[in-house]
């Protein structure tokens, strides 16, 4: 998923609801110790370290090595990756894979179960068919979509935890970890920061943000993208420390054909882009892997089912924005979130 969040240098105490002053500045590279950027699954990862006495070059090397390792395992573009080997052997035989890939797939099945398939990594064939965000994007035929739908079924993934093997039971099935691998990569980078005793940093992976630690014992302030603006403006501010903030929206990747807009969040039920009056879903969680998977799933599930799910999960919150600029939030959001644009209306 590709999202836009705006990170401000300014920070405030927990529960602060004051507006950001008009003259408040954005975070800039020359104001912070910059480590990166790195590239991961067609996204740019930017890691900024605020510790004064830390060896940022050593940390940079460690992060670069880890990010490259994860991408080599989980990309679909390398025929030697774990994901490519699993897909190549669909319907044939199990494939022994790295423990990290196994963990991500195992976690993916958990999200599939709790979202009743709204999140399903076996969408690989469907995603490839539409090609949204690539030079091959197009509107598929009904026959093509129906074929892809017949290959989507997370229950057809067989895991062997003892041997760390994965088997797709039907030939032609394809897994795609694009909806979760970015989150896992951000979590791994957070672990690298902790291993190097970094106390204050920001990870920005294609717009998905993780704030590591705090700034002088105060929260970072993260601006949530106004989904109706193409200028990077924000509609609200979320105060956070040691949190992942991930947004999925229909404005991220799309194309138009014959006056119809087709966005990249595809329904596992009918094979077309989800249509439910939502514009964006933001997930706030302790782990980025949760936010990455759940932001897409909640978008597909809609307001009522999405809020019900999040309100029954520990350490997960959500902010949902509709086409009418209505904002729906989970139970614990308003202790840390402020709507900063009065054209948006809180509905619950």
mmCIF file of C-alpha atoms in Angstrom, residues 50-177:
data_model
loop_
_atom_site.group_PDB
_atom_site.id
_atom_site.type_symbol
_atom_site.label_atom_id
_atom_site.label_comp_id
_atom_site.label_asym_id
_atom_site.label_seq_id
_atom_site.Cartn_x
_atom_site.Cartn_y
_atom_site.Cartn_z
ATOM 1 C CA UNK A 50 17.382 12.344 16.098
ATOM 2 C CA UNK A 51 19.914 10.992 18.626
ATOM 3 C CA UNK A 52 22.882 13.359 18.854
ATOM 4 C CA UNK A 53 25.550 10.811 19.780
ATOM 5 C CA UNK A 54 24.548 7.854 17.629
ATOM 6 C CA UNK A 55 26.683 6.553 14.764
ATOM 7 C CA UNK A 56 24.083 7.107 12.039
ATOM 8 C CA UNK A 57 26.333 5.686 9.315
ATOM 9 C CA UNK A 58 26.623 2.364 11.138
ATOM 10 C CA UNK A 59 22.870 2.272 11.637
ATOM 11 C CA UNK A 60 22.335 3.160 7.969
ATOM 12 C CA UNK A 61 24.424 0.207 6.844
ATOM 13 C CA UNK A 62 22.539 -2.167 9.157
ATOM 14 C CA UNK A 63 19.158 -0.897 7.928
ATOM 15 C CA UNK A 64 20.183 -1.133 4.275
ATOM 16 C CA UNK A 65 21.322 -4.726 4.729
ATOM 17 C CA UNK A 66 18.094 -5.729 6.471
ATOM 18 C CA UNK A 67 15.799 -4.015 3.970
ATOM 19 C CA UNK A 68 17.585 -5.651 1.033
ATOM 20 C CA UNK A 69 17.362 -9.044 2.737
ATOM 21 C CA UNK A 70 13.604 -8.777 3.266
ATOM 22 C CA UNK A 71 12.960 -7.592 -0.274
ATOM 23 C CA UNK A 72 14.992 -10.463 -1.712
ATOM 24 C CA UNK A 73 12.675 -12.858 0.142
ATOM 25 C CA UNK A 74 9.284 -11.285 -0.483
ATOM 26 C CA UNK A 75 9.347 -9.598 -3.892
ATOM 27 C CA UNK A 76 7.539 -11.071 -6.907
ATOM 28 C CA UNK A 77 10.091 -9.542 -9.290
ATOM 29 C CA UNK A 78 12.910 -11.938 -8.433
ATOM 30 C CA UNK A 79 12.426 -15.536 -9.565
ATOM 31 C CA UNK A 80 14.667 -16.667 -6.712
ATOM 32 C CA UNK A 81 12.563 -15.053 -3.973
ATOM 33 C CA UNK A 82 10.522 -17.141 -1.556
ATOM 34 C CA UNK A 83 7.298 -15.719 -2.975
ATOM 35 C CA UNK A 84 8.224 -16.552 -6.578
ATOM 36 C CA UNK A 85 9.220 -20.093 -5.640
ATOM 37 C CA UNK A 86 5.934 -20.631 -3.797
ATOM 38 C CA UNK A 87 3.938 -19.373 -6.786
ATOM 39 C CA UNK A 88 5.978 -21.386 -9.270
ATOM 40 C CA UNK A 89 5.252 -24.564 -7.321
ATOM 41 C CA UNK A 90 1.531 -23.943 -6.781
ATOM 42 C CA UNK A 91 -0.340 -27.219 -7.086
ATOM 43 C CA UNK A 92 2.931 -29.141 -7.316
ATOM 44 C CA UNK A 93 4.848 -29.289 -4.048
ATOM 45 C CA UNK A 94 5.599 -27.438 -0.789
ATOM 46 C CA UNK A 95 8.477 -24.950 -0.731
ATOM 47 C CA UNK A 96 10.815 -24.507 2.229
ATOM 48 C CA UNK A 97 11.276 -20.797 2.901
ATOM 49 C CA UNK A 98 12.988 -18.347 5.243
ATOM 50 C CA UNK A 99 11.512 -17.971 8.728
ATOM 51 C CA UNK A 100 10.704 -14.296 8.087
ATOM 52 C CA UNK A 101 8.663 -15.057 4.987
ATOM 53 C CA UNK A 102 6.933 -17.869 6.856
ATOM 54 C CA UNK A 103 6.074 -15.482 9.691
ATOM 55 C CA UNK A 104 4.594 -12.916 7.304
ATOM 56 C CA UNK A 105 2.488 -15.548 5.520
ATOM 57 C CA UNK A 106 1.360 -17.047 8.819
ATOM 58 C CA UNK A 107 0.384 -13.597 10.054
ATOM 59 C CA UNK A 108 -1.409 -12.950 6.769
ATOM 60 C CA UNK A 109 -3.654 -15.952 7.374
ATOM 61 C CA UNK A 110 -4.566 -14.535 10.778
ATOM 62 C CA UNK A 111 -5.700 -11.276 9.152
ATOM 63 C CA UNK A 112 -7.613 -13.233 6.515
ATOM 64 C CA UNK A 113 -9.490 -15.127 9.209
ATOM 65 C CA UNK A 114 -10.445 -12.115 11.332
ATOM 66 C CA UNK A 115 -11.507 -10.078 8.273
ATOM 67 C CA UNK A 116 -13.435 -12.944 6.663
ATOM 68 C CA UNK A 117 -11.175 -12.811 3.632
ATOM 69 C CA UNK A 118 -11.225 -9.051 3.077
ATOM 70 C CA UNK A 119 -7.452 -9.372 3.373
ATOM 71 C CA UNK A 120 -6.164 -12.301 1.343
ATOM 72 C CA UNK A 121 -2.634 -12.704 -0.018
ATOM 73 C CA UNK A 122 -3.858 -15.162 -2.675
ATOM 74 C CA UNK A 123 -5.004 -12.124 -4.730
ATOM 75 C CA UNK A 124 -1.748 -12.272 -6.685
ATOM 76 C CA UNK A 125 -3.388 -13.347 -9.950
ATOM 77 C CA UNK A 126 -6.081 -10.638 -9.648
ATOM 78 C CA UNK A 127 -3.578 -7.888 -8.805
ATOM 79 C CA UNK A 128 -1.408 -8.933 -11.733
ATOM 80 C CA UNK A 129 -4.465 -9.003 -14.003
ATOM 81 C CA UNK A 130 -5.449 -5.386 -13.284
ATOM 82 C CA UNK A 131 -1.838 -4.143 -13.116
ATOM 83 C CA UNK A 132 -2.923 -0.904 -11.441
ATOM 84 C CA UNK A 133 0.032 1.413 -10.914
ATOM 85 C CA UNK A 134 2.060 -0.266 -13.670
ATOM 86 C CA UNK A 135 2.418 0.395 -17.378
ATOM 87 C CA UNK A 136 0.214 -2.649 -17.997
ATOM 88 C CA UNK A 137 -2.857 -1.417 -16.088
ATOM 89 C CA UNK A 138 -6.135 -2.163 -17.839
ATOM 90 C CA UNK A 139 -9.785 -3.094 -17.373
ATOM 91 C CA UNK A 140 -9.975 -6.914 -17.530
ATOM 92 C CA UNK A 141 -12.852 -8.856 -19.032
ATOM 93 C CA UNK A 142 -15.500 -10.558 -16.908
ATOM 94 C CA UNK A 143 -14.070 -13.931 -17.909
ATOM 95 C CA UNK A 144 -10.585 -12.957 -16.768
ATOM 96 C CA UNK A 145 -11.869 -11.622 -13.452
ATOM 97 C CA UNK A 146 -13.909 -14.751 -12.795
ATOM 98 C CA UNK A 147 -10.830 -16.896 -13.430
ATOM 99 C CA UNK A 148 -8.817 -14.819 -10.967
ATOM 100 C CA UNK A 149 -11.566 -15.035 -8.361
ATOM 101 C CA UNK A 150 -11.512 -18.827 -8.611
ATOM 102 C CA UNK A 151 -7.858 -18.727 -7.541
ATOM 103 C CA UNK A 152 -8.419 -16.600 -4.417
ATOM 104 C CA UNK A 153 -8.817 -18.670 -1.265
ATOM 105 C CA UNK A 154 -6.511 -18.256 1.705
ATOM 106 C CA UNK A 155 -7.704 -21.581 3.113
ATOM 107 C CA UNK A 156 -5.862 -23.264 0.233
ATOM 108 C CA UNK A 157 -2.507 -22.202 1.718
ATOM 109 C CA UNK A 158 -0.957 -25.092 3.620
ATOM 110 C CA UNK A 159 1.681 -24.252 6.238
ATOM 111 C CA UNK A 160 4.137 -26.644 7.837
ATOM 112 C CA UNK A 161 5.635 -24.798 10.777
ATOM 113 C CA UNK A 162 8.045 -27.586 11.671
ATOM 114 C CA UNK A 163 9.682 -27.582 8.242
ATOM 115 C CA UNK A 164 8.959 -23.902 7.433
ATOM 116 C CA UNK A 165 7.275 -24.881 4.182
ATOM 117 C CA UNK A 166 4.356 -23.359 2.276
ATOM 118 C CA UNK A 167 2.154 -25.068 -0.298
ATOM 119 C CA UNK A 168 -0.474 -23.516 -2.552
ATOM 120 C CA UNK A 169 -2.860 -26.388 -3.160
ATOM 121 C CA UNK A 170 -4.110 -25.355 -6.598
ATOM 122 C CA UNK A 171 -2.104 -24.731 -9.727
ATOM 123 C CA UNK A 172 -2.280 -21.112 -10.899
ATOM 124 C CA UNK A 173 -2.683 -19.653 -7.409
ATOM 125 C CA UNK A 174 -0.392 -16.732 -6.587
ATOM 126 C CA UNK A 175 0.393 -15.031 -3.321
ATOM 127 C CA UNK A 176 1.291 -11.345 -3.246
ATOM 128 C CA UNK A 177 2.809 -9.924 -0.045
#
